[in-house]
Amino acid sequence: MLPIGEVARRAGLNASAIRYYERLGLLPAPGRVGGRRRYGPEVLTRLAAIRFARDSGFTIREIRHLLGGTPYAGRLRRLARDKILELDGVIGRARAMQSLLKRGLRCRCLTAEECGRLIGRAHLALTGRSTAGAFAAPRESARIRC
């Protein structure tokens, strides 16, 4: 059994975060020895899952639903479907930004602002809509450099 300080150290968290997760129901109440919290090693796996979910954009409430339900629960399936759609959007925007940055490395314009085509492409990739007048037309020199 691990004391809270050791769990915190191994998980890369403060002990207060672990107590907070307990209060929210993300972690089960630990056993106690001499009034002090003692955890089994499985708590580290659960904390890793919580961290991964947080890093992936899940809210605390969503994590509670994710970890608290049975795999076949309707609300868990709805949460999973909604989150998959949200993550698809995040991934799409990240890929569009990656593409923009790669094109920017090949562009010979002095600044991104100078290159209206670069900005227009980014906007189109991120939103699926043309900028049509949203940005000033690039200067002639910018058109030549791209």
Short mmCIF file of N, CA, C and O in Angstrom, two decimals:
data_model
loop_
_atom_site.label_atom_id
_atom_site.label_comp_id
_atom_site.label_asym_id
_atom_site.label_seq_id
_atom_site.Cartn_x
_atom_site.Cartn_y
_atom_site.Cartn_z
N MET A 1 0.85 -1.19 0.00
CA MET A 1 0.00 0.00 0.00
C MET A 1 0.89 1.25 0.00
O MET A 1 1.90 1.31 0.68
N LEU A 2 0.46 2.24 -0.79
CA LEU A 2 1.26 3.44 -0.98
C LEU A 2 0.66 4.64 -0.24
O LEU A 2 -0.55 4.87 -0.33
N PRO A 3 1.49 5.41 0.44
CA PRO A 3 0.98 6.64 1.06
C PRO A 3 0.70 7.69 -0.03
O PRO A 3 1.23 7.62 -1.14
N ILE A 4 -0.12 8.66 0.31
CA ILE A 4 -0.54 9.66 -0.67
C ILE A 4 0.66 10.40 -1.28
O ILE A 4 0.67 10.70 -2.47
N GLY A 5 1.68 10.66 -0.50
CA GLY A 5 2.86 11.36 -1.01
C GLY A 5 3.57 10.57 -2.10
O GLY A 5 4.02 11.13 -3.10
N GLU A 6 3.64 9.27 -1.92
CA GLU A 6 4.28 8.41 -2.92
C GLU A 6 3.43 8.32 -4.18
O GLU A 6 3.94 8.35 -5.30
N VAL A 7 2.13 8.22 -4.01
CA VAL A 7 1.23 8.20 -5.17
C VAL A 7 1.37 9.52 -5.93
O VAL A 7 1.49 9.52 -7.16
N ALA A 8 1.38 10.62 -5.21
CA ALA A 8 1.51 11.94 -5.84
C ALA A 8 2.83 12.03 -6.61
O ALA A 8 2.86 12.48 -7.75
N ARG A 9 3.91 11.58 -6.00
CA ARG A 9 5.21 11.64 -6.66
C ARG A 9 5.22 10.81 -7.94
O ARG A 9 5.63 11.28 -8.99
N ARG A 10 4.73 9.58 -7.86
CA ARG A 10 4.73 8.69 -9.02
C ARG A 10 3.81 9.19 -10.13
O ARG A 10 4.08 8.99 -11.31
N ALA A 11 2.70 9.83 -9.75
CA ALA A 11 1.73 10.31 -10.74
C ALA A 11 2.07 11.71 -11.25
O ALA A 11 1.45 12.19 -12.20
N GLY A 12 3.04 12.36 -10.63
CA GLY A 12 3.40 13.71 -11.05
C GLY A 12 2.35 14.74 -10.67
O GLY A 12 2.13 15.71 -11.40
N LEU A 13 1.70 14.52 -9.54
CA LEU A 13 0.65 15.41 -9.07
C LEU A 13 0.96 15.90 -7.67
O LEU A 13 1.82 15.34 -6.98
N ASN A 14 0.23 16.90 -7.22
CA ASN A 14 0.27 17.29 -5.83
C ASN A 14 -0.70 16.40 -5.06
O ASN A 14 -1.71 15.95 -5.61
N ALA A 15 -0.42 16.18 -3.80
CA ALA A 15 -1.32 15.38 -2.96
C ALA A 15 -2.71 16.02 -2.92
O ALA A 15 -3.73 15.32 -2.88
N SER A 16 -2.76 17.35 -2.98
CA SER A 16 -4.06 18.03 -2.96
C SER A 16 -4.90 17.65 -4.18
O SER A 16 -6.13 17.57 -4.09
N ALA A 17 -4.27 17.42 -5.33
CA ALA A 17 -5.01 17.00 -6.54
C ALA A 17 -5.63 15.62 -6.32
O ALA A 17 -6.75 15.37 -6.75
N ILE A 18 -4.91 14.76 -5.66
CA ILE A 18 -5.43 13.41 -5.40
C ILE A 18 -6.63 13.49 -4.47
O ILE A 18 -7.65 12.86 -4.70
N ARG A 19 -6.52 14.29 -3.40
CA ARG A 19 -7.66 14.48 -2.50
C ARG A 19 -8.85 15.11 -3.24
O ARG A 19 -10.00 14.72 -3.02
N TYR A 20 -8.57 16.05 -4.14
CA TYR A 20 -9.61 16.69 -4.95
C TYR A 20 -10.31 15.65 -5.82
O TYR A 20 -11.54 15.61 -5.87
N TYR A 21 -9.55 14.80 -6.49
CA TYR A 21 -10.14 13.75 -7.32
C TYR A 21 -10.99 12.80 -6.48
O TYR A 21 -12.03 12.31 -6.93
N GLU A 22 -10.58 12.54 -5.25
CA GLU A 22 -11.39 11.70 -4.34
C GLU A 22 -12.73 12.38 -4.05
O GLU A 22 -13.78 11.76 -4.13
N ARG A 23 -12.67 13.68 -3.70
CA ARG A 23 -13.90 14.42 -3.38
C ARG A 23 -14.87 14.42 -4.55
O ARG A 23 -16.08 14.36 -4.37
N LEU A 24 -14.34 14.48 -5.77
CA LEU A 24 -15.19 14.51 -6.96
C LEU A 24 -15.69 13.12 -7.36
O LEU A 24 -16.52 13.00 -8.25
N GLY A 25 -15.15 12.10 -6.74
CA GLY A 25 -15.56 10.74 -7.07
C GLY A 25 -14.79 10.12 -8.22
O GLY A 25 -15.17 9.06 -8.71
N LEU A 26 -13.70 10.76 -8.64
CA LEU A 26 -12.87 10.18 -9.70
C LEU A 26 -11.99 9.05 -9.17
O LEU A 26 -11.61 8.16 -9.92
N LEU A 27 -11.68 9.13 -7.90
CA LEU A 27 -10.90 8.07 -7.24
C LEU A 27 -11.74 7.50 -6.10
O LEU A 27 -12.43 8.25 -5.40
N PRO A 28 -11.67 6.20 -5.90
CA PRO A 28 -12.39 5.62 -4.77
C PRO A 28 -11.73 6.04 -3.45
O PRO A 28 -10.53 6.36 -3.42
N ALA A 29 -12.51 6.04 -2.41
CA ALA A 29 -11.95 6.37 -1.09
C ALA A 29 -10.90 5.33 -0.73
O ALA A 29 -11.15 4.13 -0.83
N PRO A 30 -9.72 5.77 -0.33
CA PRO A 30 -8.66 4.82 -0.01
C PRO A 30 -8.82 4.24 1.38
O PRO A 30 -9.53 4.80 2.22
N GLY A 31 -8.16 3.13 1.60
CA GLY A 31 -8.09 2.60 2.96
C GLY A 31 -7.21 3.50 3.80
O GLY A 31 -6.48 4.35 3.27
N ARG A 32 -7.29 3.32 5.08
CA ARG A 32 -6.47 4.15 5.96
C ARG A 32 -5.75 3.26 6.96
O ARG A 32 -6.29 2.27 7.43
N VAL A 33 -4.55 3.66 7.25
CA VAL A 33 -3.74 2.99 8.26
C VAL A 33 -3.23 4.08 9.20
O VAL A 33 -2.55 5.01 8.76
N GLY A 34 -3.62 4.00 10.44
CA GLY A 34 -3.24 5.04 11.39
C GLY A 34 -3.80 6.40 11.00
O GLY A 34 -3.17 7.42 11.26
N GLY A 35 -4.95 6.42 10.34
CA GLY A 35 -5.58 7.67 9.94
C GLY A 35 -5.03 8.26 8.65
O GLY A 35 -5.49 9.29 8.19
N ARG A 36 -4.04 7.61 8.06
CA ARG A 36 -3.44 8.11 6.83
C ARG A 36 -3.89 7.30 5.62
O ARG A 36 -4.01 6.09 5.70
N ARG A 37 -4.11 8.00 4.51
CA ARG A 37 -4.54 7.35 3.27
C ARG A 37 -3.48 6.39 2.77
O ARG A 37 -2.30 6.71 2.73
N ARG A 38 -3.95 5.21 2.34
CA ARG A 38 -3.08 4.20 1.72
C ARG A 38 -3.77 3.69 0.47
O ARG A 38 -4.95 3.34 0.50
N TYR A 39 -3.03 3.67 -0.61
CA TYR A 39 -3.58 3.29 -1.92
C TYR A 39 -2.92 2.04 -2.45
O TYR A 39 -1.72 1.82 -2.24
N GLY A 40 -3.71 1.28 -3.19
CA GLY A 40 -3.15 0.15 -3.92
C GLY A 40 -2.50 0.67 -5.19
O GLY A 40 -2.77 1.79 -5.64
N PRO A 41 -1.64 -0.11 -5.81
CA PRO A 41 -0.94 0.34 -7.02
C PRO A 41 -1.87 0.63 -8.20
O PRO A 41 -1.52 1.38 -9.09
N GLU A 42 -3.08 0.08 -8.17
CA GLU A 42 -4.03 0.31 -9.27
C GLU A 42 -4.46 1.77 -9.37
O GLU A 42 -4.92 2.22 -10.42
N VAL A 43 -4.31 2.54 -8.28
CA VAL A 43 -4.68 3.96 -8.33
C VAL A 43 -3.80 4.71 -9.33
O VAL A 43 -4.25 5.68 -9.95
N LEU A 44 -2.58 4.25 -9.55
CA LEU A 44 -1.70 4.91 -10.51
C LEU A 44 -2.23 4.77 -11.94
O LEU A 44 -2.14 5.71 -12.73
N THR A 45 -2.80 3.61 -12.23
CA THR A 45 -3.40 3.41 -13.56
C THR A 45 -4.60 4.32 -13.74
O THR A 45 -4.78 4.93 -14.79
N ARG A 46 -5.41 4.43 -12.71
CA ARG A 46 -6.59 5.30 -12.79
C ARG A 46 -6.17 6.76 -12.92
O ARG A 46 -6.76 7.51 -13.70
N LEU A 47 -5.14 7.17 -12.20
CA LEU A 47 -4.66 8.54 -12.32
C LEU A 47 -4.08 8.81 -13.72
O LEU A 47 -4.25 9.90 -14.27
N ALA A 48 -3.43 7.81 -14.30
CA ALA A 48 -2.91 7.95 -15.66
C ALA A 48 -4.07 8.11 -16.65
O ALA A 48 -4.00 8.92 -17.58
N ALA A 49 -5.16 7.37 -16.44
CA ALA A 49 -6.34 7.49 -17.30
C ALA A 49 -6.97 8.88 -17.16
O ALA A 49 -7.37 9.48 -18.15
N ILE A 50 -7.03 9.39 -15.94
CA ILE A 50 -7.58 10.72 -15.70
C ILE A 50 -6.72 11.77 -16.40
O ILE A 50 -7.22 12.65 -17.10
N ARG A 51 -5.41 11.66 -16.25
CA ARG A 51 -4.51 12.62 -16.90
C ARG A 51 -4.65 12.57 -18.42
O ARG A 51 -4.72 13.59 -19.09
N PHE A 52 -4.70 11.36 -18.97
CA PHE A 52 -4.82 11.20 -20.42
C PHE A 52 -6.12 11.83 -20.90
O PHE A 52 -6.15 12.55 -21.90
N ALA A 53 -7.20 11.60 -20.18
CA ALA A 53 -8.49 12.18 -20.55
C ALA A 53 -8.44 13.71 -20.45
O ALA A 53 -8.92 14.41 -21.35
N ARG A 54 -7.85 14.24 -19.40
CA ARG A 54 -7.74 15.71 -19.25
C ARG A 54 -6.90 16.29 -20.38
O ARG A 54 -7.26 17.30 -20.98
N ASP A 55 -5.77 15.64 -20.69
CA ASP A 55 -4.89 16.11 -21.76
C ASP A 55 -5.57 16.01 -23.13
O ASP A 55 -5.18 16.70 -24.06
N SER A 56 -6.57 15.15 -23.23
CA SER A 56 -7.29 14.96 -24.49
C SER A 56 -8.52 15.85 -24.61
O SER A 56 -9.29 15.75 -25.55
N GLY A 57 -8.72 16.72 -23.62
CA GLY A 57 -9.81 17.69 -23.69
C GLY A 57 -11.07 17.32 -22.96
O GLY A 57 -12.07 18.03 -23.07
N PHE A 58 -11.06 16.24 -22.19
CA PHE A 58 -12.25 15.88 -21.42
C PHE A 58 -12.35 16.79 -20.20
O PHE A 58 -11.34 17.13 -19.57
N THR A 59 -13.56 17.15 -19.86
CA THR A 59 -13.80 17.91 -18.63
C THR A 59 -13.83 16.92 -17.46
O THR A 59 -13.98 15.71 -17.65
N ILE A 60 -13.75 17.46 -16.26
CA ILE A 60 -13.83 16.62 -15.06
C ILE A 60 -15.17 15.87 -15.05
O ILE A 60 -15.22 14.68 -14.75
N ARG A 61 -16.24 16.57 -15.40
CA ARG A 61 -17.56 15.93 -15.42
C ARG A 61 -17.59 14.77 -16.41
O ARG A 61 -18.13 13.70 -16.12
N GLU A 62 -17.02 14.98 -17.59
CA GLU A 62 -16.97 13.92 -18.60
C GLU A 62 -16.13 12.74 -18.12
O GLU A 62 -16.50 11.58 -18.32
N ILE A 63 -15.04 13.04 -17.44
CA ILE A 63 -14.19 11.97 -16.92
C ILE A 63 -14.94 11.16 -15.87
O ILE A 63 -14.86 9.93 -15.82
N ARG A 64 -15.69 11.85 -15.03
CA ARG A 64 -16.48 11.16 -14.01
C ARG A 64 -17.47 10.20 -14.66
O ARG A 64 -17.63 9.07 -14.23
N HIS A 65 -18.14 10.66 -15.72
CA HIS A 65 -19.07 9.78 -16.44
C HIS A 65 -18.33 8.63 -17.10
O HIS A 65 -18.79 7.49 -17.08
N LEU A 66 -17.20 8.94 -17.70
CA LEU A 66 -16.42 7.94 -18.40
C LEU A 66 -15.93 6.83 -17.46
O LEU A 66 -16.04 5.65 -17.77
N LEU A 67 -15.44 7.23 -16.31
CA LEU A 67 -14.89 6.25 -15.37
C LEU A 67 -15.94 5.65 -14.45
O LEU A 67 -15.70 4.62 -13.84
N GLY A 68 -17.09 6.31 -14.35
CA GLY A 68 -18.08 5.87 -13.39
C GLY A 68 -19.15 4.94 -13.92
O GLY A 68 -19.85 4.30 -13.16
N GLY A 69 -19.30 4.85 -15.23
CA GLY A 69 -20.36 4.03 -15.80
C GLY A 69 -19.87 2.69 -16.27
O GLY A 69 -18.68 2.42 -16.34
N THR A 70 -20.83 1.84 -16.56
CA THR A 70 -20.47 0.57 -17.16
C THR A 70 -20.23 0.81 -18.65
O THR A 70 -20.80 1.74 -19.23
N PRO A 71 -19.41 0.02 -19.30
CA PRO A 71 -19.09 0.28 -20.70
C PRO A 71 -20.30 0.34 -21.62
O PRO A 71 -20.24 0.97 -22.65
N TYR A 72 -21.39 -0.30 -21.25
CA TYR A 72 -22.55 -0.35 -22.14
C TYR A 72 -23.64 0.64 -21.78
O TYR A 72 -24.69 0.64 -22.39
N ALA A 73 -23.37 1.49 -20.81
CA ALA A 73 -24.38 2.46 -20.40
C ALA A 73 -24.66 3.44 -21.54
O ALA A 73 -23.76 3.87 -22.24
N GLY A 74 -25.93 3.78 -21.70
CA GLY A 74 -26.33 4.69 -22.77
C GLY A 74 -25.65 6.04 -22.68
O GLY A 74 -25.20 6.60 -23.67
N ARG A 75 -25.56 6.59 -21.46
CA ARG A 75 -24.93 7.90 -21.32
C ARG A 75 -23.45 7.85 -21.66
O ARG A 75 -22.90 8.79 -22.21
N LEU A 76 -22.80 6.73 -21.37
CA LEU A 76 -21.39 6.58 -21.71
C LEU A 76 -21.22 6.51 -23.22
O LEU A 76 -20.32 7.12 -23.79
N ARG A 77 -22.12 5.82 -23.89
CA ARG A 77 -22.06 5.73 -25.36
C ARG A 77 -22.30 7.11 -25.99
O ARG A 77 -21.62 7.49 -26.94
N ARG A 78 -23.24 7.88 -25.44
CA ARG A 78 -23.49 9.22 -25.96
C ARG A 78 -22.27 10.10 -25.75
O ARG A 78 -21.86 10.84 -26.65
N LEU A 79 -21.69 10.03 -24.57
CA LEU A 79 -20.49 10.81 -24.27
C LEU A 79 -19.38 10.44 -25.24
O LEU A 79 -18.70 11.30 -25.80
N ALA A 80 -19.20 9.15 -25.48
CA ALA A 80 -18.14 8.69 -26.38
C ALA A 80 -18.38 9.21 -27.80
O ALA A 80 -17.46 9.71 -28.45
N ARG A 81 -19.62 9.11 -28.28
CA ARG A 81 -19.93 9.59 -29.64
C ARG A 81 -19.69 11.09 -29.75
O ARG A 81 -19.08 11.57 -30.71
N ASP A 82 -20.16 11.85 -28.75
CA ASP A 82 -19.97 13.30 -28.78
C ASP A 82 -18.49 13.67 -28.73
O ASP A 82 -18.03 14.56 -29.44
N LYS A 83 -17.75 12.97 -27.90
CA LYS A 83 -16.33 13.28 -27.76
C LYS A 83 -15.56 12.89 -29.01
O LYS A 83 -14.64 13.60 -29.41
N ILE A 84 -15.94 11.81 -29.66
CA ILE A 84 -15.29 11.41 -30.91
C ILE A 84 -15.49 12.49 -31.95
O ILE A 84 -14.54 12.88 -32.66
N LEU A 85 -16.70 13.04 -32.07
CA LEU A 85 -16.95 14.12 -33.03
C LEU A 85 -16.12 15.36 -32.69
O LEU A 85 -15.54 16.00 -33.57
N GLU A 86 -16.05 15.68 -31.41
CA GLU A 86 -15.27 16.83 -30.97
C GLU A 86 -13.79 16.62 -31.29
O GLU A 86 -13.12 17.51 -31.81
N LEU A 87 -13.28 15.43 -31.00
CA LEU A 87 -11.87 15.13 -31.27
C LEU A 87 -11.59 15.11 -32.77
O LEU A 87 -10.51 15.55 -33.20
N ASP A 88 -12.54 14.64 -33.57
CA ASP A 88 -12.36 14.69 -35.02
C ASP A 88 -12.17 16.12 -35.49
O ASP A 88 -11.32 16.40 -36.35
N GLY A 89 -12.93 17.04 -34.92
CA GLY A 89 -12.78 18.45 -35.26
C GLY A 89 -11.43 19.00 -34.84
O GLY A 89 -10.78 19.73 -35.59
N VAL A 90 -11.00 18.65 -33.64
CA VAL A 90 -9.69 19.09 -33.15
C VAL A 90 -8.58 18.55 -34.05
O VAL A 90 -7.66 19.28 -34.43
N ILE A 91 -8.68 17.28 -34.40
CA ILE A 91 -7.68 16.65 -35.26
C ILE A 91 -7.67 17.33 -36.64
O ILE A 91 -6.60 17.63 -37.18
N GLY A 92 -8.84 17.60 -37.18
CA GLY A 92 -8.92 18.27 -38.47
C GLY A 92 -8.29 19.65 -38.45
O GLY A 92 -7.54 20.02 -39.36
N ARG A 93 -8.57 20.42 -37.38
CA ARG A 93 -7.97 21.74 -37.26
C ARG A 93 -6.47 21.65 -37.08
O ARG A 93 -5.72 22.44 -37.65
N ALA A 94 -6.01 20.68 -36.31
CA ALA A 94 -4.56 20.50 -36.11
C ALA A 94 -3.88 20.13 -37.43
O ALA A 94 -2.80 20.64 -37.75
N ARG A 95 -4.50 19.26 -38.21
CA ARG A 95 -3.92 18.89 -39.50
C ARG A 95 -3.90 20.09 -40.46
O ARG A 95 -2.94 20.28 -41.20
N ALA A 96 -4.96 20.89 -40.44
CA ALA A 96 -4.99 22.07 -41.29
C ALA A 96 -3.89 23.05 -40.88
O ALA A 96 -3.20 23.62 -41.73
N MET A 97 -3.70 23.24 -39.58
CA MET A 97 -2.65 24.13 -39.11
C MET A 97 -1.28 23.58 -39.46
O MET A 97 -0.38 24.33 -39.86
N GLN A 98 -1.10 22.28 -39.34
CA GLN A 98 0.16 21.65 -39.72
C GLN A 98 0.45 21.90 -41.20
O GLN A 98 1.56 22.25 -41.58
N SER A 99 -0.56 21.74 -42.03
CA SER A 99 -0.41 21.98 -43.45
C SER A 99 -0.06 23.44 -43.71
O SER A 99 0.81 23.74 -44.54
N LEU A 100 -0.73 24.33 -43.03
CA LEU A 100 -0.45 25.76 -43.17
C LEU A 100 1.00 26.05 -42.81
O LEU A 100 1.70 26.77 -43.53
N LEU A 101 1.46 25.51 -41.71
CA LEU A 101 2.83 25.76 -41.28
C LEU A 101 3.84 25.19 -42.28
O LEU A 101 4.86 25.82 -42.57
N LYS A 102 3.55 24.02 -42.82
CA LYS A 102 4.45 23.44 -43.82
C LYS A 102 4.51 24.31 -45.07
O LYS A 102 5.58 24.55 -45.63
N ARG A 103 3.34 24.80 -45.51
CA ARG A 103 3.32 25.70 -46.67
C ARG A 103 4.04 26.99 -46.35
O ARG A 103 4.74 27.56 -47.18
N GLY A 104 3.88 27.46 -45.12
CA GLY A 104 4.54 28.69 -44.70
C GLY A 104 6.05 28.57 -44.74
O GLY A 104 6.76 29.53 -45.05
N LEU A 105 6.55 27.39 -44.45
CA LEU A 105 8.00 27.18 -44.52
C LEU A 105 8.52 27.29 -45.95
O LEU A 105 9.67 27.65 -46.18
N ARG A 106 7.66 26.98 -46.93
CA ARG A 106 8.06 27.07 -48.34
C ARG A 106 7.81 28.46 -48.91
O ARG A 106 8.35 28.81 -49.95
N CYS A 107 6.98 29.25 -48.26
CA CYS A 107 6.60 30.57 -48.74
C CYS A 107 7.77 31.53 -48.57
O CYS A 107 8.50 31.48 -47.58
N ARG A 108 7.93 32.44 -49.52
CA ARG A 108 9.02 33.41 -49.45
C ARG A 108 8.53 34.79 -49.07
O ARG A 108 9.28 35.76 -49.17
N CYS A 109 7.30 34.91 -48.64
CA CYS A 109 6.80 36.20 -48.18
C CYS A 109 7.53 36.58 -46.90
O CYS A 109 7.98 35.71 -46.15
N LEU A 110 7.61 37.86 -46.63
CA LEU A 110 8.32 38.31 -45.45
C LEU A 110 7.53 38.06 -44.17
O LEU A 110 8.11 37.77 -43.13
N THR A 111 6.21 38.18 -44.26
CA THR A 111 5.35 37.93 -43.09
C THR A 111 4.09 37.21 -43.55
O THR A 111 3.71 37.27 -44.72
N ALA A 112 3.44 36.55 -42.61
CA ALA A 112 2.18 35.87 -42.94
C ALA A 112 1.12 36.89 -43.34
O ALA A 112 0.30 36.64 -44.21
N GLU A 113 1.16 38.08 -42.72
CA GLU A 113 0.18 39.12 -43.06
C GLU A 113 0.34 39.55 -44.50
O GLU A 113 -0.62 39.91 -45.17
N GLU A 114 1.57 39.56 -44.98
CA GLU A 114 1.85 39.98 -46.35
C GLU A 114 1.31 38.97 -47.35
O GLU A 114 1.00 39.29 -48.47
N CYS A 115 1.16 37.76 -46.92
CA CYS A 115 0.76 36.70 -47.84
C CYS A 115 -0.72 36.41 -47.67
O CYS A 115 -1.13 35.58 -46.86
N GLY A 116 -1.53 37.10 -48.41
CA GLY A 116 -2.97 36.92 -48.32
C GLY A 116 -3.40 35.52 -48.70
O GLY A 116 -4.35 34.97 -48.15
N ARG A 117 -2.69 34.91 -49.63
CA ARG A 117 -3.06 33.55 -50.04
C ARG A 117 -2.84 32.57 -48.89
O ARG A 117 -3.65 31.68 -48.68
N LEU A 118 -1.77 32.74 -48.14
CA LEU A 118 -1.50 31.86 -47.01
C LEU A 118 -2.61 31.96 -45.98
O LEU A 118 -3.15 30.96 -45.51
N ILE A 119 -2.99 33.19 -45.68
CA ILE A 119 -4.06 33.39 -44.70
C ILE A 119 -5.38 32.85 -45.24
O ILE A 119 -6.14 32.19 -44.53
N GLY A 120 -5.65 33.13 -46.50
CA GLY A 120 -6.89 32.64 -47.11
C GLY A 120 -6.96 31.13 -47.11
O GLY A 120 -8.00 30.54 -46.82
N ARG A 121 -5.85 30.47 -47.43
CA ARG A 121 -5.82 29.01 -47.41
C ARG A 121 -6.06 28.47 -46.01
O ARG A 121 -6.77 27.48 -45.83
N ALA A 122 -5.45 29.11 -45.04
CA ALA A 122 -5.62 28.67 -43.65
C ALA A 122 -7.09 28.78 -43.25
O ALA A 122 -7.65 27.87 -42.67
N HIS A 123 -7.69 29.90 -43.57
CA HIS A 123 -9.09 30.11 -43.22
C HIS A 123 -9.98 29.08 -43.91
O HIS A 123 -10.87 28.49 -43.29
N LEU A 124 -9.72 28.84 -45.17
CA LEU A 124 -10.51 27.85 -45.92
C LEU A 124 -10.33 26.46 -45.32
O LEU A 124 -11.30 25.73 -45.12
N ALA A 125 -9.10 26.11 -44.97
CA ALA A 125 -8.84 24.79 -44.40
C ALA A 125 -9.48 24.62 -43.04
O ALA A 125 -10.00 23.55 -42.71
N LEU A 126 -9.47 25.67 -42.24
CA LEU A 126 -10.01 25.58 -40.89
C LEU A 126 -11.53 25.66 -40.84
O LEU A 126 -12.17 25.04 -40.01
N THR A 127 -12.12 26.44 -41.76
CA THR A 127 -13.56 26.66 -41.68
C THR A 127 -14.34 26.06 -42.84
O THR A 127 -15.54 25.91 -42.75
N GLY A 128 -13.64 25.78 -43.93
CA GLY A 128 -14.31 25.28 -45.11
C GLY A 128 -14.99 26.39 -45.91
O GLY A 128 -15.70 26.14 -46.87
N ARG A 129 -14.76 27.65 -45.49
CA ARG A 129 -15.36 28.79 -46.18
C ARG A 129 -14.26 29.70 -46.73
O ARG A 129 -13.23 29.89 -46.11
N SER A 130 -14.54 30.28 -47.86
CA SER A 130 -13.61 31.22 -48.48
C SER A 130 -13.57 32.51 -47.67
O SER A 130 -14.54 32.88 -47.02
N THR A 131 -12.45 33.19 -47.74
CA THR A 131 -12.33 34.46 -47.03
C THR A 131 -13.00 35.59 -47.79
O THR A 131 -13.27 36.63 -47.21
N ALA A 132 -13.26 35.44 -49.07
CA ALA A 132 -13.95 36.40 -49.94
C ALA A 132 -14.14 37.77 -49.31
O ALA A 132 -15.20 38.08 -48.79
N GLY A 133 -13.11 38.54 -49.31
CA GLY A 133 -13.19 39.92 -48.81
C GLY A 133 -12.89 40.04 -47.32
O GLY A 133 -12.87 41.14 -46.81
N ALA A 134 -12.68 38.94 -46.64
CA ALA A 134 -12.40 39.03 -45.21
C ALA A 134 -11.03 39.62 -44.96
O ALA A 134 -10.78 40.23 -43.93
N PHE A 135 -10.12 39.43 -45.90
CA PHE A 135 -8.76 39.96 -45.77
C PHE A 135 -8.46 40.82 -46.98
O PHE A 135 -8.96 40.59 -48.07
N ALA A 136 -7.63 41.78 -46.79
CA ALA A 136 -7.23 42.63 -47.91
C ALA A 136 -6.47 41.80 -48.93
O ALA A 136 -5.80 40.83 -48.58
N ALA A 137 -6.59 42.16 -50.17
CA ALA A 137 -5.87 41.44 -51.22
C ALA A 137 -4.37 41.59 -50.98
O ALA A 137 -3.90 42.64 -50.54
N PRO A 138 -3.61 40.53 -51.22
CA PRO A 138 -2.17 40.62 -51.01
C PRO A 138 -1.55 41.60 -51.98
O PRO A 138 -2.04 41.79 -53.09
N ARG A 139 -0.47 42.23 -51.52
CA ARG A 139 0.25 43.14 -52.42
C ARG A 139 0.87 42.33 -53.55
O ARG A 139 1.10 41.16 -53.44
N GLU A 140 1.13 43.00 -54.63
CA GLU A 140 1.68 42.35 -55.80
C GLU A 140 2.97 41.62 -55.46
O GLU A 140 3.22 40.52 -55.90
N SER A 141 3.82 42.24 -54.61
CA SER A 141 5.09 41.60 -54.26
C SER A 141 4.86 40.28 -53.54
O SER A 141 5.61 39.32 -53.69
N ALA A 142 3.80 40.20 -52.73
CA ALA A 142 3.51 38.96 -51.99
C ALA A 142 3.10 37.87 -52.96
O ALA A 142 3.46 36.71 -52.81
N ARG A 143 2.32 38.25 -53.99
CA ARG A 143 1.89 37.25 -54.97
C ARG A 143 3.09 36.66 -55.70
O ARG A 143 3.11 35.49 -56.03
N ILE A 144 4.05 37.47 -55.98
CA ILE A 144 5.22 37.00 -56.71
C ILE A 144 6.06 36.07 -55.85
O ILE A 144 6.56 35.06 -56.32
N ARG A 145 6.20 36.37 -54.58
CA ARG A 145 7.06 35.57 -53.72
C ARG A 145 6.52 34.19 -53.42
O ARG A 145 7.26 33.27 -53.22
N CYS A 146 5.21 34.03 -53.34
CA CYS A 146 4.64 32.73 -52.94
C CYS A 146 4.89 31.65 -53.94
O CYS A 146 4.79 31.77 -55.08
#
